[in-house]
mmCIF file of C-alpha atoms in Angstrom:
data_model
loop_
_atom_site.group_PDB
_atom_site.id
_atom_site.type_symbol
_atom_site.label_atom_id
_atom_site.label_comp_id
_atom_site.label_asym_id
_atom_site.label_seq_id
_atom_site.Cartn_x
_atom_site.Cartn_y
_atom_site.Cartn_z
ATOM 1 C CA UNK A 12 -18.105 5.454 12.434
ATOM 2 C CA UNK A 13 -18.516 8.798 11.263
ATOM 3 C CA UNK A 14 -16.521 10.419 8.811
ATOM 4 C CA UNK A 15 -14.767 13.494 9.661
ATOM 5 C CA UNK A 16 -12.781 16.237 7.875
ATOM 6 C CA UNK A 17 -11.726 20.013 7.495
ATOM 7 C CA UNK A 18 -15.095 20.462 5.729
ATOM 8 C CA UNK A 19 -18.639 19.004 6.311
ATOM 9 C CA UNK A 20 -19.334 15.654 5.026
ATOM 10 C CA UNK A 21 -22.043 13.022 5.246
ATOM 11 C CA UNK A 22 -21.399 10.988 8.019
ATOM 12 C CA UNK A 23 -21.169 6.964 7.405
ATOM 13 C CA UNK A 24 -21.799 4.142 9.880
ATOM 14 C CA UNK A 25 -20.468 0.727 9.473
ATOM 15 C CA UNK A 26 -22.718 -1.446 10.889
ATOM 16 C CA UNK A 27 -21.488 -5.623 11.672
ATOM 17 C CA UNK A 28 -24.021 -7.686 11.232
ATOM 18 C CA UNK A 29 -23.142 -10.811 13.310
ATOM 19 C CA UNK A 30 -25.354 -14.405 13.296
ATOM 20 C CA UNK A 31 -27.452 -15.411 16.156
ATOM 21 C CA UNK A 32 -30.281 -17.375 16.923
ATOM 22 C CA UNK A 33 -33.463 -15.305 16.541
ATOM 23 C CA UNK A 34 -31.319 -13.494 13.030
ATOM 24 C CA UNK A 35 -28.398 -11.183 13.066
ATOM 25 C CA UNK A 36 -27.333 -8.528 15.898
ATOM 26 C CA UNK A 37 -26.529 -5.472 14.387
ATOM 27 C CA UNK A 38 -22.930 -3.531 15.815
ATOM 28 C CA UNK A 39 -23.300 -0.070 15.823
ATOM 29 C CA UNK A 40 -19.935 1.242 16.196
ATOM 30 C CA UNK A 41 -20.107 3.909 18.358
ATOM 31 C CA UNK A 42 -23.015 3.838 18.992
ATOM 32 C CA UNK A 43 -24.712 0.162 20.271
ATOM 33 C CA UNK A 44 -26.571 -2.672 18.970
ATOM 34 C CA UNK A 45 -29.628 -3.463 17.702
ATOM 35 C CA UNK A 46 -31.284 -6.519 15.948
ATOM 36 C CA UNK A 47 -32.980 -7.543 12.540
ATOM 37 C CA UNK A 48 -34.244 -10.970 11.353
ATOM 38 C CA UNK A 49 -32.837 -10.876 8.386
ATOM 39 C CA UNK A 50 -30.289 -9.464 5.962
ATOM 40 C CA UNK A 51 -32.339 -7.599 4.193
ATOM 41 C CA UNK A 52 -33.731 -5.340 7.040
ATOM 42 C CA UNK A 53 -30.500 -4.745 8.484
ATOM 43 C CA UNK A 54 -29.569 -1.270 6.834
ATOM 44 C CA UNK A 55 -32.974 0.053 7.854
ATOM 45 C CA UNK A 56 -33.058 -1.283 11.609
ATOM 46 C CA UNK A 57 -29.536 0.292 11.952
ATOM 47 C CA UNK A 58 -30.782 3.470 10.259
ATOM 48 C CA UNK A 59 -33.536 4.026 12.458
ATOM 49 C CA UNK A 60 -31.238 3.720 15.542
ATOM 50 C CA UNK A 61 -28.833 5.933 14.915
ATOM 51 C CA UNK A 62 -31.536 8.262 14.122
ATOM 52 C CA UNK A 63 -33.144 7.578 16.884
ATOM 53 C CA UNK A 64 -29.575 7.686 19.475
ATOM 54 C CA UNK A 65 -28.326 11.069 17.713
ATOM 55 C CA UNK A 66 -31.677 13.157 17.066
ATOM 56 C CA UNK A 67 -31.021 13.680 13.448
ATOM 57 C CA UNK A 68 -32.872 12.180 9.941
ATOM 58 C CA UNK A 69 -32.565 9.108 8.933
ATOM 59 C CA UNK A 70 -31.612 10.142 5.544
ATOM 60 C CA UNK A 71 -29.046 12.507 6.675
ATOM 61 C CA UNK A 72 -25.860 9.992 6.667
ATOM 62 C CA UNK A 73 -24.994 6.563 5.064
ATOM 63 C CA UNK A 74 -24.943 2.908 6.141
ATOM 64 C CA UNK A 75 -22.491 0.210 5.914
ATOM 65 C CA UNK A 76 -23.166 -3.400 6.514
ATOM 66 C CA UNK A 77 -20.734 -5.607 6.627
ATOM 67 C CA UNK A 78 -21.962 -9.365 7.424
ATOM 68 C CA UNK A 79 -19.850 -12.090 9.518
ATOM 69 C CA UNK A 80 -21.143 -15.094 8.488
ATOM 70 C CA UNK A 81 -18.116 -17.245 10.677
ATOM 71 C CA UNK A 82 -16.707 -20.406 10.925
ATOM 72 C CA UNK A 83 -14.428 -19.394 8.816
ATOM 73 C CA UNK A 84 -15.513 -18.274 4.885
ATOM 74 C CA UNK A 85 -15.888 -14.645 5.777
ATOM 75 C CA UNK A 86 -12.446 -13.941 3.833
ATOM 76 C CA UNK A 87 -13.891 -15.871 1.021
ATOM 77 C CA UNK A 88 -17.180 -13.986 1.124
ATOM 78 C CA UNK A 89 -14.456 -10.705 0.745
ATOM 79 C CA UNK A 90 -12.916 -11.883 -1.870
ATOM 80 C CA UNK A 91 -16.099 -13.297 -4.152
ATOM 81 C CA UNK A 92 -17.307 -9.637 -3.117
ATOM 82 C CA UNK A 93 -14.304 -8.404 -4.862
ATOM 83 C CA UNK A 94 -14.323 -10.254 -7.376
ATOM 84 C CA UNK A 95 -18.017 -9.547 -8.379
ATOM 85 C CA UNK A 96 -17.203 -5.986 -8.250
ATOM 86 C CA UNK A 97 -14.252 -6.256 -10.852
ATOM 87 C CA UNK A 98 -16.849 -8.381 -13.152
ATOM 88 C CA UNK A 99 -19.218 -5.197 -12.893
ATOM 89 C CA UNK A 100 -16.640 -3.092 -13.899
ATOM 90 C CA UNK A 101 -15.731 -5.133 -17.075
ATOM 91 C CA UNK A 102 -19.040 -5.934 -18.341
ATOM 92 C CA UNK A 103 -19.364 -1.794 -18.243
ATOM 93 C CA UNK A 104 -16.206 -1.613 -20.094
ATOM 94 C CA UNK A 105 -17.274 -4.469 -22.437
ATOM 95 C CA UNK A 106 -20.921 -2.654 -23.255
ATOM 96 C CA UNK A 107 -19.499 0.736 -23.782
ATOM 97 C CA UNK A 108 -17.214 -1.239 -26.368
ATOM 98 C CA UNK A 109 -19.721 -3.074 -27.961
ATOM 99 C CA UNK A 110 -21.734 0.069 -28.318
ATOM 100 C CA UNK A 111 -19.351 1.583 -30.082
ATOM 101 C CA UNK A 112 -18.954 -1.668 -32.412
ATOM 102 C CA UNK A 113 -22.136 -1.528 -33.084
ATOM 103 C CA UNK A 114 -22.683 1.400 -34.503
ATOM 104 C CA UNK A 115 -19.276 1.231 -36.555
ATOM 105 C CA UNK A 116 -20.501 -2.220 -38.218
ATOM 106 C CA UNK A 117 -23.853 -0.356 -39.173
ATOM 107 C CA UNK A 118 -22.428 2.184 -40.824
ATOM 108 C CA UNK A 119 -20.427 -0.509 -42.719
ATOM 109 C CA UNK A 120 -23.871 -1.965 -43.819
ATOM 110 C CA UNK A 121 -23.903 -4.830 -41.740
ATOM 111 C CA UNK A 122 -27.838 -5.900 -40.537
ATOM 112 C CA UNK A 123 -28.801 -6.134 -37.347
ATOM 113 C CA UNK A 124 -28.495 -10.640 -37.917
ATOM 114 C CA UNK A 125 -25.263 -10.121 -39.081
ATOM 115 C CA UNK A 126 -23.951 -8.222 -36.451
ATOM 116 C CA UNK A 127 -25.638 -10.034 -33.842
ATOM 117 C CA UNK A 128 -23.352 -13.444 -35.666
ATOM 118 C CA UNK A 129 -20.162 -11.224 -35.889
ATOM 119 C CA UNK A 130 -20.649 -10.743 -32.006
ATOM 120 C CA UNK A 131 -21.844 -13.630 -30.932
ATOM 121 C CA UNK A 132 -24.834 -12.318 -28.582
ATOM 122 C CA UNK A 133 -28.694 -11.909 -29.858
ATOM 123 C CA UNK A 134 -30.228 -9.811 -32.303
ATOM 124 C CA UNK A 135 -32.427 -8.254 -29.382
ATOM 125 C CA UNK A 136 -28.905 -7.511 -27.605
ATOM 126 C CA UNK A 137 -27.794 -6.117 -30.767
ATOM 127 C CA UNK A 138 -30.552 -3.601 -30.747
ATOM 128 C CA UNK A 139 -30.166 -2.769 -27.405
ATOM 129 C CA UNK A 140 -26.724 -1.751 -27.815
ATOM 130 C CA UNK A 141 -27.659 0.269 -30.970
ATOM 131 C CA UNK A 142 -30.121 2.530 -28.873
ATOM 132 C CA UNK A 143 -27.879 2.727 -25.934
ATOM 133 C CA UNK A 144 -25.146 4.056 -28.806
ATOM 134 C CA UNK A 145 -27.470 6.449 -30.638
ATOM 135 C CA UNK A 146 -28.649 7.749 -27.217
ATOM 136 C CA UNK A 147 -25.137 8.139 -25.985
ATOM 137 C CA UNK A 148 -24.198 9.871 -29.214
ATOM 138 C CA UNK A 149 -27.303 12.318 -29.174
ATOM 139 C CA UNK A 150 -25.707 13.436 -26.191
ATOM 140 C CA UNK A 151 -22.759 14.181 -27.083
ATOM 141 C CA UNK A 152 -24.005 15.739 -30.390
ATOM 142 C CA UNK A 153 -26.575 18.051 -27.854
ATOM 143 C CA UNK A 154 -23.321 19.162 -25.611
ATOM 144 C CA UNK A 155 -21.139 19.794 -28.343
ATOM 145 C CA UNK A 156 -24.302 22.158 -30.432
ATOM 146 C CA UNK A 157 -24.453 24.338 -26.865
ATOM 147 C CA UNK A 158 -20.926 24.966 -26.829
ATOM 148 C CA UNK A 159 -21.116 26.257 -30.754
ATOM 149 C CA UNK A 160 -23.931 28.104 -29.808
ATOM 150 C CA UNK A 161 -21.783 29.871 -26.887
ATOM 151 C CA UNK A 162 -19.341 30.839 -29.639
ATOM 152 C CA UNK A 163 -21.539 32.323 -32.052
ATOM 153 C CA UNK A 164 -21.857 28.974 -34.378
ATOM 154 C CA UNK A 165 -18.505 28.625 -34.719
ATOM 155 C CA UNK A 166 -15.706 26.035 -32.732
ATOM 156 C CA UNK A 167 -13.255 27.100 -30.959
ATOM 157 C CA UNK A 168 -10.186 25.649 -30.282
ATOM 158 C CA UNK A 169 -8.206 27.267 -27.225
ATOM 159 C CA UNK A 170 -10.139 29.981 -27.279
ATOM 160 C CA UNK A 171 -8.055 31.543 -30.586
ATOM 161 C CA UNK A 172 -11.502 32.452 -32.516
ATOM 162 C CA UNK A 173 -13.536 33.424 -29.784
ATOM 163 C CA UNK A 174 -10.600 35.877 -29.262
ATOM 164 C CA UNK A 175 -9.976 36.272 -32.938
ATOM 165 C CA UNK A 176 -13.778 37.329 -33.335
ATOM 166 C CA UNK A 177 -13.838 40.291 -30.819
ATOM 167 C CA UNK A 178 -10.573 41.941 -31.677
ATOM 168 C CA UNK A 179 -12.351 41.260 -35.562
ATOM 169 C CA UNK A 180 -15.630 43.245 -34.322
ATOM 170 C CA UNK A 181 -13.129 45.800 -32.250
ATOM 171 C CA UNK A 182 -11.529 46.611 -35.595
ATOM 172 C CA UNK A 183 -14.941 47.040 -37.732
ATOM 173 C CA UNK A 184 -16.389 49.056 -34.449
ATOM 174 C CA UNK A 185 -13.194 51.722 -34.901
ATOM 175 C CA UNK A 186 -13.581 52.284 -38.653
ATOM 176 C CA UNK A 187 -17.108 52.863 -38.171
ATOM 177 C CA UNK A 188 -16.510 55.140 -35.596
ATOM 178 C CA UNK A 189 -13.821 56.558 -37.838
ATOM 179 C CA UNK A 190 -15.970 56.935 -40.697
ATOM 180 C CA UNK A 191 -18.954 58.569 -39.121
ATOM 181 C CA UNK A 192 -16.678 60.943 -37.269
ATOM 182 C CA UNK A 193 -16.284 64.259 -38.664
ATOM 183 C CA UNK A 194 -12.046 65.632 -39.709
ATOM 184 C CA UNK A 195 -11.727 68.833 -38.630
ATOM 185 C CA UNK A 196 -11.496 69.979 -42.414
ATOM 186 C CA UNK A 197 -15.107 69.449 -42.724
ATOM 187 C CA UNK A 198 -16.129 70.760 -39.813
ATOM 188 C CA UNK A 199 -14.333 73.923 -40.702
ATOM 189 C CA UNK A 200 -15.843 73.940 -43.952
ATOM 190 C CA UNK A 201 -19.396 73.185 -42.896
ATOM 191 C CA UNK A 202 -18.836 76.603 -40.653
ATOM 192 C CA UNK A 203 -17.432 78.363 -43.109
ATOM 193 C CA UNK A 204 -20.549 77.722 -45.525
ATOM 194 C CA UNK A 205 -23.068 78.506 -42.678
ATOM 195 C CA UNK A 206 -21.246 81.834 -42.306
ATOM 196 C CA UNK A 207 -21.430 82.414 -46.179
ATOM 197 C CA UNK A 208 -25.393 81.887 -46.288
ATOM 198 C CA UNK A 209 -25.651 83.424 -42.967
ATOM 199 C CA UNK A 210 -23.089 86.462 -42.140
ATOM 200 C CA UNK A 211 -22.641 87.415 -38.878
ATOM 201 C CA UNK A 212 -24.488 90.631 -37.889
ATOM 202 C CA UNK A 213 -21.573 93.648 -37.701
#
């Protein structure tokens, strides 16, 4: 059913596919039911029919399908479904610490064979976690050269130099201004020689 809050957000529609003879009746909720042969066709059959029933574009809100399979496995298809999702997030976890590995063991020396033995996967894998790590670290390396380049080349750590630097120019700005400003000693004297060269008319 649609999702609804103090704001505007993109509506989602869980759709129940349910087994039947001819393939699998689609539950609307909310809305109705409509049909698909398959599995597979099932997000795009219920898309089109709620865009159809509401007036709106298809790709203007999200679909949920959640299949009931029956006699009795669909907890076990939940749970599988969990667990496959935990797996994902581990093998993520595990590649972003074997890129990291990686490059750590090359710039021990280690070849690519060697590594590939100390990890126990393939030299092509090996590779392919080497790119994925010089990739990841060009990156960072990009990010953290447009943040120096915000500060005027230098880091900056809490903002102390960025502050340190304009109270620094502030300071220089002042003398200059100091400097090139005329004391009222030389002013008087610069008068006092025009009047010398140049006497006022009596």
């Amino acid at each position: 059913m649609p999702t609804r809050g103090m704001v505007a957000v993109r509506a989602t529609y869980t759709v129940v596919a349910k087994r039947w003879r001819h393939g699998w009746e689609l539950h609307i909720e909310g809305l109705g039911v409509t049909q698909s042969r398959n599995l597979a066709d099932a997000e795009a059959m219920a898309r089109d029919y709620i865009a159809l029933d509401l007036d709106v574009p298809e790709d203007s809100f999200d679909v949920r399908v959640m299949p009931e399979v029956g006699d009795g496995i669909d907890e076990l298809i939940k749970r599988i479904r969990g667990e496959i999702a935990d797996a994902a997030r581990a093998q993520s976890r595990a590649a972003d610490s074997s890129r990291a590995l990686v490059q750590k063991l090359k710039l021990l020396g280690l070849s690519g064979k060697d590594t590939a033995v100390v990890l126990g996967v393939t030299p092509q894998r090996v590779s392919q976690l080497a790119r994925a790590g010089a990739k990841k670290a060009g990156a960072a390396t990009a990010g953290r050269g447009r943040g120096t380049a915000a500060t005027g080349g230098r880091a900056t750590t809490g903002g102390t130099t960025a502050k340190t630097s304009r109270v620094s120019r502030s300071r220089v700005a002042k003398k200059t201004a100091a400097a090139k400003k005329p004391t009222a000693g030389r002013r008087t004297t610069r008068r006092y020689r025009r009047d010398e060269v140049h006497p006022p008319a009596v």
